[in-house]
Coordinates of N, CA, C and O (backbone and C1' of nucleotides) in Angstrom, one line a residue:
Chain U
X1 N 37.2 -38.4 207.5 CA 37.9 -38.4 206.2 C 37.2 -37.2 205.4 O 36.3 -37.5 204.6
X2 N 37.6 -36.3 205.4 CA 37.3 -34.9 204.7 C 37.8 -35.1 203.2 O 37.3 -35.8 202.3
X3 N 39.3 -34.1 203.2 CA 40.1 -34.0 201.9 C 41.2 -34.7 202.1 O 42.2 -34.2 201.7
X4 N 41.3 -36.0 202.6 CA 42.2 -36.6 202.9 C 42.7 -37.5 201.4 O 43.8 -38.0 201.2
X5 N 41.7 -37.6 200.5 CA 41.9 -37.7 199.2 C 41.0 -37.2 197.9 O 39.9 -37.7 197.5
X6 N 41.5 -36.4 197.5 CA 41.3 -35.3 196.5 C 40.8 -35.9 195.6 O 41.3 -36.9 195.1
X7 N 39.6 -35.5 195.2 CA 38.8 -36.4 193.9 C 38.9 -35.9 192.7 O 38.7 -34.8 192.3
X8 N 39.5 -37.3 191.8 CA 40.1 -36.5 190.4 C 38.5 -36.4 189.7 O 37.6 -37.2 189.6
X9 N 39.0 -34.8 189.5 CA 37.6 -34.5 188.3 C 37.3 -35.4 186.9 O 36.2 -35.8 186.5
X10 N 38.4 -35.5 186.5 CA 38.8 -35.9 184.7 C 38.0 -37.1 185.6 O 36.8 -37.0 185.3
X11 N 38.1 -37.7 186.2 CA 37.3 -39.3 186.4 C 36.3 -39.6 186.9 O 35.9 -40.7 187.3
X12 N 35.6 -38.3 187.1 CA 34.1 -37.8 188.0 C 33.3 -38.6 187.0 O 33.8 -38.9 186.0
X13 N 31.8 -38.9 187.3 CA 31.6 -39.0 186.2 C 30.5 -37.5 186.0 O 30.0 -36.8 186.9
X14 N 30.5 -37.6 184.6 CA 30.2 -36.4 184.0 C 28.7 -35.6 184.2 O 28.6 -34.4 183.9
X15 N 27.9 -36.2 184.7 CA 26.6 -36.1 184.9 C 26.4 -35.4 186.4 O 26.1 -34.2 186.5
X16 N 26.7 -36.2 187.4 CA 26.4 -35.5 188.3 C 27.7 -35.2 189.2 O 28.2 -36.0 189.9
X17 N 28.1 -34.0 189.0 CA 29.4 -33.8 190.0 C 29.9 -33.5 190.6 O 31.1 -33.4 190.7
X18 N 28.7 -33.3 191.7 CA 29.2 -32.6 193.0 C 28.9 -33.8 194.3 O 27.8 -33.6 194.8
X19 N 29.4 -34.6 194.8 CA 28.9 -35.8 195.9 C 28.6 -35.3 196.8 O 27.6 -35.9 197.3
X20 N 28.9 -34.0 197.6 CA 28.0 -33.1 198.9 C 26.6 -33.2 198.3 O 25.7 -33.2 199.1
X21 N 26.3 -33.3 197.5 CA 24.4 -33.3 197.1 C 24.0 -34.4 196.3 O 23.4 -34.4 195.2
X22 N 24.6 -35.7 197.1 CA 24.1 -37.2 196.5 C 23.2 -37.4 197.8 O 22.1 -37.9 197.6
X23 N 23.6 -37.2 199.0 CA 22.2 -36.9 199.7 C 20.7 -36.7 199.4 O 19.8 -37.5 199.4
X24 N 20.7 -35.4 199.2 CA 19.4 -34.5 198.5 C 19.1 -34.9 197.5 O 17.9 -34.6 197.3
X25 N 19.9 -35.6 196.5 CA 19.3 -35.9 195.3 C 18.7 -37.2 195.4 O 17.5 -37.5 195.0
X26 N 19.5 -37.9 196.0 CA 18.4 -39.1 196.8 C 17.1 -39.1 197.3 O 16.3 -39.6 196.6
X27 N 16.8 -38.6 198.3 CA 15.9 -37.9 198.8 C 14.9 -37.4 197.6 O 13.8 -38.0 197.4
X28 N 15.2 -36.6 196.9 CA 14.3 -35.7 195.7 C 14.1 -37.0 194.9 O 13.2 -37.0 194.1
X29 N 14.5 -37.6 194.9 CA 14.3 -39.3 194.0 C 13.7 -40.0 194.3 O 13.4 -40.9 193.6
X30 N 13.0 -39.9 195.7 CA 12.6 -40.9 196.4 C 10.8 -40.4 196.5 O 10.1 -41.1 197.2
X31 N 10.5 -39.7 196.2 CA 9.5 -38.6 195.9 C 8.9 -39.2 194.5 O 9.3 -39.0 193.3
X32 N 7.5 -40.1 194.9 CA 6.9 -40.6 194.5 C 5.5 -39.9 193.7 O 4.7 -39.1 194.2
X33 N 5.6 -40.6 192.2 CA 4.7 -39.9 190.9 C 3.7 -39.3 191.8 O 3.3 -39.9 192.7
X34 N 3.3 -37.8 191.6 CA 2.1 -37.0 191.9 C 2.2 -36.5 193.3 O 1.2 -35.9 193.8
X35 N 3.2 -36.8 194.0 CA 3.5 -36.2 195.2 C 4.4 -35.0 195.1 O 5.3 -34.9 194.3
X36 N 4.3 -34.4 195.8 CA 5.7 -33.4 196.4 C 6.4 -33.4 197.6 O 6.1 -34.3 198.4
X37 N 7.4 -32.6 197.9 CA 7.6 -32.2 199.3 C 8.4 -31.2 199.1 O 9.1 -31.1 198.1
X38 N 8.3 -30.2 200.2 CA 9.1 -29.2 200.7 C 10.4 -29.2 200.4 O 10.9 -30.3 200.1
X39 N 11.0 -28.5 200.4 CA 12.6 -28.1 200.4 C 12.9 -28.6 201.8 O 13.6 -29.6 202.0
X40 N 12.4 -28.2 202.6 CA 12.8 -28.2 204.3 C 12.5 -30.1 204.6 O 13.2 -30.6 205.5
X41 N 11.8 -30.6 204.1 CA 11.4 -31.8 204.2 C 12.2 -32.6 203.8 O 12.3 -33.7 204.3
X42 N 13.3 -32.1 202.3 CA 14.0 -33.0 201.6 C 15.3 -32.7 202.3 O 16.1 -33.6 202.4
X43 N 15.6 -31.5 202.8 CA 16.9 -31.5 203.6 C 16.5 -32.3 204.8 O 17.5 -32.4 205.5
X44 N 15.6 -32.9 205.3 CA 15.5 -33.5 206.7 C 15.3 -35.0 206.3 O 14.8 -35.7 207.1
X45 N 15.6 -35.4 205.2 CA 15.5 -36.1 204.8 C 17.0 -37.0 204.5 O 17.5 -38.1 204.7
X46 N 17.1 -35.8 204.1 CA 18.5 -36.2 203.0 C 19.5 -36.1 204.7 O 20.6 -35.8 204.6
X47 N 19.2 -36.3 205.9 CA 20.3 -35.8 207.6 C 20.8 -34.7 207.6 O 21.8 -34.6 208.3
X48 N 20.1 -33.1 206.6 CA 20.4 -31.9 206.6 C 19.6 -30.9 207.3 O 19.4 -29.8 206.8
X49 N 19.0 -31.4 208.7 CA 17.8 -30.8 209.2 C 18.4 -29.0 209.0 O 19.5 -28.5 209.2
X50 N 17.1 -28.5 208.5 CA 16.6 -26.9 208.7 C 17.9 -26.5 207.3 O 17.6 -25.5 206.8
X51 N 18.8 -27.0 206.8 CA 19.5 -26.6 205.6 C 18.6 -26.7 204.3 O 18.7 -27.7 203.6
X52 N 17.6 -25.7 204.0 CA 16.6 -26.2 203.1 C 17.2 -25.2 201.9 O 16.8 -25.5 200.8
X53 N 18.2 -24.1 202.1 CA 18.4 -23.4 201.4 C 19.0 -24.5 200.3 O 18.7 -24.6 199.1
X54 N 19.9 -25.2 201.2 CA 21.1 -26.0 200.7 C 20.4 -27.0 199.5 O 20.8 -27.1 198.4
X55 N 19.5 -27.6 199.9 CA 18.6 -28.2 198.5 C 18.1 -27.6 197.9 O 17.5 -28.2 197.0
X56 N 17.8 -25.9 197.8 CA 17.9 -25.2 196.6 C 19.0 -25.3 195.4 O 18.9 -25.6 194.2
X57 N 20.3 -24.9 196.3 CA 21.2 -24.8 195.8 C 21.7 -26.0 195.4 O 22.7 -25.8 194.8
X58 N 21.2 -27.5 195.3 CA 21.7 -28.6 195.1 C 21.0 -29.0 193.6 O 21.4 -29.6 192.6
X59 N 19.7 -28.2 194.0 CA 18.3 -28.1 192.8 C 19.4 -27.7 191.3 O 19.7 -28.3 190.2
X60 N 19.7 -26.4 191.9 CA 20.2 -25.6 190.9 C 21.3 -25.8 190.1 O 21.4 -25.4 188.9
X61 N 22.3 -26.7 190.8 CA 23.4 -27.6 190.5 C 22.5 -28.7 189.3 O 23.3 -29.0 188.4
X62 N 21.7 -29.1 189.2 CA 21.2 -30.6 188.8 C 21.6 -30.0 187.4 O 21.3 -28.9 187.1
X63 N 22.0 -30.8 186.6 CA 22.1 -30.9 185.2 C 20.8 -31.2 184.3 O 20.1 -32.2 184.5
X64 N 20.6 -30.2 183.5 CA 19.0 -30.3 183.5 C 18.8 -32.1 182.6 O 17.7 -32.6 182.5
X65 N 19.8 -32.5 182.0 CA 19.6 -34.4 181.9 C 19.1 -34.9 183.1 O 18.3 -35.8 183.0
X66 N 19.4 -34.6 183.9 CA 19.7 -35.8 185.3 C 18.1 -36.3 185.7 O 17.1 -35.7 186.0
X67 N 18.4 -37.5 185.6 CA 17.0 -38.7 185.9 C 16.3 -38.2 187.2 O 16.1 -39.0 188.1
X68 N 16.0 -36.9 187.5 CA 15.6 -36.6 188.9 C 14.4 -35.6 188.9 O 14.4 -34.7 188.1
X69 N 13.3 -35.7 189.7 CA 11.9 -35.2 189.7 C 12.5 -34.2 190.8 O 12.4 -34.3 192.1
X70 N 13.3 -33.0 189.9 CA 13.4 -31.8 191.0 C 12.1 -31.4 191.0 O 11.7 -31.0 192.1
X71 N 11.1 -31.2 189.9 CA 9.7 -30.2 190.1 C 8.8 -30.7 190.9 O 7.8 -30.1 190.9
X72 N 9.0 -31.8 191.6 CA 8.6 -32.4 193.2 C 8.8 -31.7 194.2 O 8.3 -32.0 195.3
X73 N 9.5 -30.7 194.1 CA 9.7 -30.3 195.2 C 9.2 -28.8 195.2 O 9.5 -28.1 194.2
X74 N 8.5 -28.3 196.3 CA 7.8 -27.0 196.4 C 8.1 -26.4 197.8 O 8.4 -27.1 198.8
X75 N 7.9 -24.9 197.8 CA 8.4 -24.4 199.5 C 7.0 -24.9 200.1 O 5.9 -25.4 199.8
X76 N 7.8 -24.2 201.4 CA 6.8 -24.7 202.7 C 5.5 -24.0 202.4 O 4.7 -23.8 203.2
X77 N 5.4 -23.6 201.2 CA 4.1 -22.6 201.5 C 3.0 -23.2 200.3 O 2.0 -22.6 199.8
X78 N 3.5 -24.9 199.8 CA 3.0 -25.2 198.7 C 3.1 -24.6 197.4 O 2.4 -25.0 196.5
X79 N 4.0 -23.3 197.0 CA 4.2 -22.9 196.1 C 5.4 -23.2 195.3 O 6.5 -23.7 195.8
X80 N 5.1 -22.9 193.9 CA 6.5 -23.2 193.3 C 7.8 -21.8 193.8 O 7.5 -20.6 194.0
X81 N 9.1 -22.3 193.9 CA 9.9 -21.2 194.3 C 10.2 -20.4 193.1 O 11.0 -19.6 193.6
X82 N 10.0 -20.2 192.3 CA 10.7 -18.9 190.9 C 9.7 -18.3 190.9 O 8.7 -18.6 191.4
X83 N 10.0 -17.5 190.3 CA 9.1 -16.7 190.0 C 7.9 -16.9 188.7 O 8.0 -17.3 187.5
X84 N 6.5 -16.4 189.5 CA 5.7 -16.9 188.8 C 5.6 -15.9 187.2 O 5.7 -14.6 187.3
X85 N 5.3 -16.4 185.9 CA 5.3 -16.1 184.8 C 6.8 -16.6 184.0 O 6.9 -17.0 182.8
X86 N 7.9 -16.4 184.8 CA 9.1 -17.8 184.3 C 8.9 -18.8 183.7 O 7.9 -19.6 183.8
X87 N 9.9 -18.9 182.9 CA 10.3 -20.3 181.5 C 9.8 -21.4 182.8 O 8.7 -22.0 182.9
X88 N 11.0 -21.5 183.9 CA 11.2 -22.2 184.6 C 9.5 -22.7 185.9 O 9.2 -23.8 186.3
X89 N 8.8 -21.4 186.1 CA 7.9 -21.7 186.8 C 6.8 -22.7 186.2 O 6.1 -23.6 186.7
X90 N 6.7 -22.1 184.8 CA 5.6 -22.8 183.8 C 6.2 -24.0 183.4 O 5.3 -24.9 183.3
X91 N 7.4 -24.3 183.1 CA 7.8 -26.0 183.2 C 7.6 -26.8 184.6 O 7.0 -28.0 184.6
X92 N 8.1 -26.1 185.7 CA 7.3 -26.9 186.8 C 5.9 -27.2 187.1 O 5.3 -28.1 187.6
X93 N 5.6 -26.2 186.6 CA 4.0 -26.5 186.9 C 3.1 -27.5 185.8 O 2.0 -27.8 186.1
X94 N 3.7 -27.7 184.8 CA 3.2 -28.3 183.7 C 3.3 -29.7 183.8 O 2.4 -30.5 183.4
X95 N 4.8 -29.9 184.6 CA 5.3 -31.3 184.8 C 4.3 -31.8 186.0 O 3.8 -32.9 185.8
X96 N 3.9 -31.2 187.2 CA 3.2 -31.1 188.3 C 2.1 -32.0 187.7 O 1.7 -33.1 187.9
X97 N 1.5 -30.6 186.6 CA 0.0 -31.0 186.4 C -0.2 -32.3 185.7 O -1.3 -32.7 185.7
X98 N 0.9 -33.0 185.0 CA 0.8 -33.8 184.1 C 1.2 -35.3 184.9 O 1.3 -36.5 184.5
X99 N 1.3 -34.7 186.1 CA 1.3 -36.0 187.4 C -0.7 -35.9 188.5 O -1.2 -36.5 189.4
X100 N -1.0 -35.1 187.7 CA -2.1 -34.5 188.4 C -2.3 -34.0 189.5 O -3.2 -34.1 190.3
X101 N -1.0 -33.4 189.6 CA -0.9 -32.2 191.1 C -1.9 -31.4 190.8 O -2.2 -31.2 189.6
X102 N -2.6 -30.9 192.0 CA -3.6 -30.0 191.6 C -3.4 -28.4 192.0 O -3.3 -28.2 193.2
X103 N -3.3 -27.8 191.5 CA -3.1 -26.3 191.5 C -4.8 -25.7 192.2 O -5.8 -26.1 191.7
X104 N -5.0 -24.9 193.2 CA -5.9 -24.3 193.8 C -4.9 -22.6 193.6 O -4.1 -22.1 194.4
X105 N -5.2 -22.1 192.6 CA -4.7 -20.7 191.9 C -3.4 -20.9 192.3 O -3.5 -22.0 192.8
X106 N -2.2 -20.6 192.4 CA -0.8 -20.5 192.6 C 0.0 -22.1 194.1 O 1.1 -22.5 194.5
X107 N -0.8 -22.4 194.4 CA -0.6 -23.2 195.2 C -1.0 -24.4 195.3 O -2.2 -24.6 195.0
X108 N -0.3 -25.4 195.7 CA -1.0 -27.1 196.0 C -0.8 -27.1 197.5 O 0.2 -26.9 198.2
X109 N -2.5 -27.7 197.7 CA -3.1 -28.4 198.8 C -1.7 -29.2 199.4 O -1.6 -30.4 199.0
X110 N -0.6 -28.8 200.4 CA 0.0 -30.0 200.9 C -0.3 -31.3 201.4 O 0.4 -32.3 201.4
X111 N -2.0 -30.7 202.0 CA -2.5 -32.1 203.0 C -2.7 -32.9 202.3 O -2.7 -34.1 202.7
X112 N -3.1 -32.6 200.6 CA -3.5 -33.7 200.0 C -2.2 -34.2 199.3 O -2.1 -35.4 199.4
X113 N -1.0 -33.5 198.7 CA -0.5 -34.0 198.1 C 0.8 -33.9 198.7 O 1.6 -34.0 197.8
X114 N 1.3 -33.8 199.6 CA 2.6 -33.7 199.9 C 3.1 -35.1 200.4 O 2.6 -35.8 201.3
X115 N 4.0 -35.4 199.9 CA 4.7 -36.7 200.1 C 4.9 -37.2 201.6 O 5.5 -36.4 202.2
X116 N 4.6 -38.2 202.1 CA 4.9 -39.1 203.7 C 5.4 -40.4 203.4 O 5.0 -41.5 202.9
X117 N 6.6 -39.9 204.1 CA 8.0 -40.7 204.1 C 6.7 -42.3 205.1 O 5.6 -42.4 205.6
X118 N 7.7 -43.0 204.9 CA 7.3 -44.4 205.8 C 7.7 -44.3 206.8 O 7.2 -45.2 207.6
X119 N 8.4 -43.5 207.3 CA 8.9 -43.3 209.0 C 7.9 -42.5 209.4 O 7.5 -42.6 210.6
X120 N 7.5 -41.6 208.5 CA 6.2 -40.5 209.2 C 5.3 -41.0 209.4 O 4.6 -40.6 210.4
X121 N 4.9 -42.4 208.4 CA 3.4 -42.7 208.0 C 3.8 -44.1 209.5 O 2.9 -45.0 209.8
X122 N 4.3 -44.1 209.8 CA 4.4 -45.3 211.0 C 4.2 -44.2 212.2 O 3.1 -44.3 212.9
X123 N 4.8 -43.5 212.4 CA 5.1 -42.7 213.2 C 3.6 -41.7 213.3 O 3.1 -41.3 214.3
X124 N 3.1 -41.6 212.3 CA 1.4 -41.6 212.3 C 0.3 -42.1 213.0 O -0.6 -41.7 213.8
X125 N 0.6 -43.7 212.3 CA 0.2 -44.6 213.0 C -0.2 -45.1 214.5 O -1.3 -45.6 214.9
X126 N 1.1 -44.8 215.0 CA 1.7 -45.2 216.4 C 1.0 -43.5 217.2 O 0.7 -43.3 218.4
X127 N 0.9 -43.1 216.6 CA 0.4 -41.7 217.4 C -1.3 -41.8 217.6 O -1.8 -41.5 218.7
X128 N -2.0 -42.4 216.1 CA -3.3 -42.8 216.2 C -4.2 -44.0 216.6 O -5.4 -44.2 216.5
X129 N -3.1 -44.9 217.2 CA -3.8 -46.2 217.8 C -3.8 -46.1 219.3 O -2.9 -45.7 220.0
X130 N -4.7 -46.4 219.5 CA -5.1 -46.6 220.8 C -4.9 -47.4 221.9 O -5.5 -47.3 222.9
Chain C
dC1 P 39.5 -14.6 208.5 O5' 39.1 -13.2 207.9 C5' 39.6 -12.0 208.4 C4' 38.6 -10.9 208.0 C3' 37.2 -11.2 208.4 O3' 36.5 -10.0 208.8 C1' 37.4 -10.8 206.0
dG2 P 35.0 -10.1 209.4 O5' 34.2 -9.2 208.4 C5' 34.6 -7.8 208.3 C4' 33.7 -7.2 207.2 C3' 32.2 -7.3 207.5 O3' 31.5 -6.1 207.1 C1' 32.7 -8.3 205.5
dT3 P 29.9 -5.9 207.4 O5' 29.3 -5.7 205.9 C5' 30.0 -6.3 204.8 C4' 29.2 -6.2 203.6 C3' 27.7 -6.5 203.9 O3' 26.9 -5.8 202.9 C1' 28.5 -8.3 202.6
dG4 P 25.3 -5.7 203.0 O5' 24.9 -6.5 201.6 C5' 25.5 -6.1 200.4 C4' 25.2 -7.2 199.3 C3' 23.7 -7.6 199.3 O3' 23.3 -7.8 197.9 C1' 25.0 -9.5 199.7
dT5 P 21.7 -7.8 197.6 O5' 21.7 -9.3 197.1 C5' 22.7 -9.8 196.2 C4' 22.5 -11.3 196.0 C3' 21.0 -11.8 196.1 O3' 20.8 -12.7 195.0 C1' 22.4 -13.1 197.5
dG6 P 19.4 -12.9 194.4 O5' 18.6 -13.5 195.6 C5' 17.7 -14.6 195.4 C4' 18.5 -15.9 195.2 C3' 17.7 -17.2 195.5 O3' 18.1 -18.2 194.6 C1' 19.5 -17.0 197.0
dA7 P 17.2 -18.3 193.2 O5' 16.3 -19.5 193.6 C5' 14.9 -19.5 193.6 C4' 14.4 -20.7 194.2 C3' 15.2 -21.3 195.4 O3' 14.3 -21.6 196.4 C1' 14.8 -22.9 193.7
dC8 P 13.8 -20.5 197.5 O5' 14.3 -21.3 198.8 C5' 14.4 -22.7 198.9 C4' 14.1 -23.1 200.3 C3' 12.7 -23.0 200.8 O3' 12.3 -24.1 201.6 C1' 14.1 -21.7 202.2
dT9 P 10.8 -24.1 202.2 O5' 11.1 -23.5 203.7 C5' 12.1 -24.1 204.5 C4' 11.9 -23.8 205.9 C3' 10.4 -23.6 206.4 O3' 10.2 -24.2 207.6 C1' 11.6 -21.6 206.8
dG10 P 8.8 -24.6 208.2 O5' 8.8 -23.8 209.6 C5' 9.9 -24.0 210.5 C4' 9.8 -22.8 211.5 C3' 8.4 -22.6 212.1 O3' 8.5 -22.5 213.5 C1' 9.3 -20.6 211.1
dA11 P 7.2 -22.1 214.4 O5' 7.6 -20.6 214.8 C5' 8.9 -20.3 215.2 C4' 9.0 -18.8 215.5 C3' 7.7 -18.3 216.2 O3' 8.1 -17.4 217.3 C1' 8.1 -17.0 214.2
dC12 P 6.9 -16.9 218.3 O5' 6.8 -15.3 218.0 C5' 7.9 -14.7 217.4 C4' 7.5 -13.4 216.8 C3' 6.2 -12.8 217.3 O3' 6.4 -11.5 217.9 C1' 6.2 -12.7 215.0
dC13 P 5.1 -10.7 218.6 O5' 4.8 -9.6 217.5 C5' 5.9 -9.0 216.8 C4' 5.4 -8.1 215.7 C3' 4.1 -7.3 216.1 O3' 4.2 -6.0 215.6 C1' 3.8 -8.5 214.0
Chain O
dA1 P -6.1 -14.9 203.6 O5' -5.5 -13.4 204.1 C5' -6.0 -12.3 203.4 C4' -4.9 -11.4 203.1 C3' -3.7 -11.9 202.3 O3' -3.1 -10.9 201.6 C1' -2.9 -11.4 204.5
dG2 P -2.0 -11.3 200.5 O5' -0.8 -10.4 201.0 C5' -0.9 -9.0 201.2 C4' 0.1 -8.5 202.1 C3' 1.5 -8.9 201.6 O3' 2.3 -7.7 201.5 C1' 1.2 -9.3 204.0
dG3 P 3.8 -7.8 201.1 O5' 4.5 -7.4 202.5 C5' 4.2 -6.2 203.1 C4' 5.2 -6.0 204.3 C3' 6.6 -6.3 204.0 O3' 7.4 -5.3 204.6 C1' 5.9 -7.8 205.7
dT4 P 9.0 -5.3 204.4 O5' 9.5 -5.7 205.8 C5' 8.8 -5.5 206.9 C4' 9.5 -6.1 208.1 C3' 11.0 -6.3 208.0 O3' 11.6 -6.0 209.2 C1' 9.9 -8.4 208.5
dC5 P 13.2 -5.8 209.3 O5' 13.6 -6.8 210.4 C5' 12.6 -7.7 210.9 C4' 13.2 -8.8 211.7 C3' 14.7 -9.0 211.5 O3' 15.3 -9.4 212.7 C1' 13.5 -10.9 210.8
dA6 P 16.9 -9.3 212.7 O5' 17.3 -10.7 213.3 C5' 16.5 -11.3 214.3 C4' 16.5 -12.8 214.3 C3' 17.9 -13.4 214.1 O3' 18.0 -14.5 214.9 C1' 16.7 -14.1 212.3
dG7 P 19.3 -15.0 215.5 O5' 19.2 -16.6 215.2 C5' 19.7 -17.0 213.9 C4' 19.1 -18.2 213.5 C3' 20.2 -19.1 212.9 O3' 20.0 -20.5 213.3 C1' 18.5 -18.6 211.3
dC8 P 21.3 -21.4 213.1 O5' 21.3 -21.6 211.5 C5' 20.3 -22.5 211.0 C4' 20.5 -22.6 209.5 C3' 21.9 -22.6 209.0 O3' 22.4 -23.9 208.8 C1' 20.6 -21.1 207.7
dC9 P 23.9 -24.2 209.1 O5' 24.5 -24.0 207.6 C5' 24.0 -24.7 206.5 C4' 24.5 -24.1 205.2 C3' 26.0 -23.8 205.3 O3' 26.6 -24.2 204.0 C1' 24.9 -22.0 204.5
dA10 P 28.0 -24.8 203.9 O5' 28.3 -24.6 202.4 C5' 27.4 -25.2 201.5 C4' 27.4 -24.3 200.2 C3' 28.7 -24.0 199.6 O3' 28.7 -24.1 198.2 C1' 27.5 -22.0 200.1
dC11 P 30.0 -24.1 197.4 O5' 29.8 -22.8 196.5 C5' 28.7 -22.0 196.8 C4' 28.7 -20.7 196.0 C3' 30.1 -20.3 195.4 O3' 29.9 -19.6 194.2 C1' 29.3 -18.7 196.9
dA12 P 31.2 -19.4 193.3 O5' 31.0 -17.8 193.0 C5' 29.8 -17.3 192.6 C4' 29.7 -15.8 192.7 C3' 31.0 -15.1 192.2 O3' 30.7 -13.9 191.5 C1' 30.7 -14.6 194.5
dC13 P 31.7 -13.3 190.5 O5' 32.1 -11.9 191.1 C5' 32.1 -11.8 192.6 C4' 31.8 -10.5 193.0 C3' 33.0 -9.5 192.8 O3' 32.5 -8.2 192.8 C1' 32.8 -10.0 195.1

DNA sequence: CGTGTGACTGACC
DNA sequence: AGGTCAGCCACAC
């Protein structure tokens, strides 16, 4: 079922209105106080393996109202994605620090702080028992 | 329809 | 440690 019924806008609701990125936004919600994760992590999350662009673009879409910890999310390289000295970079990073993400000059420690899903942390598990 | 442009990533040099 | 490249995919021209 694609476009087999056409979604009336006037009855969208107003906040968030694109449903291709109720996935992703899911996922980025599920991203727990003082943690992060990757772009690449929240598309493989959200069943959009390696579309990491695409939760950019989903980022970008968000209504800056919307009940969602996009500044949870950082690239694969633990950095924030804008550019650094940006309105936008300095609000993420402020919200970060105020979760006590820890900044090591331009970047956060993944190992310490990057978010693990319960399928990872089992899947951890099962790899470290004996 | 071709091209360029991203809140991206992993591989390679 | 930094640059390039090919995937990636929606979107604007």
């Amino acid at each position: 079922m694609r476009s087999s019924k056409p979604i009336k806008r006037s009855d969208a609701p107003a906040t968030l209105g694109h449903e291709r990125f109720e996935a992703i936004w899911t996922a980025v919600a599920a991203i727990p106080f003082g943690k992060v994760a990757t772009y690449g992590q929240i598309a493989e999350h959200a069943g959009l393996p390696r579309r990491a662009r695409l939760v950019g673009q989903a980022l970008r879409q968000l209504p800056s109202d919307a009940d969602i910890p996009w500044y949870r999310v950082i690239n694969a390289r633990g950095e924030i994605s804008f550019p650094s000295g940006s309105d936008a970079y300095r609000r993420q990073m402020t919200l970060l620090l105020a979760e006590k993400v820890e900044f090591k000059g331009s970047r956060i420690d993944l190992s310490r702080f990057q978010w693990t899903d319960a399928a990872i942390g089992s899947l951890d598990e099962l790899l470290w028992k004996p």
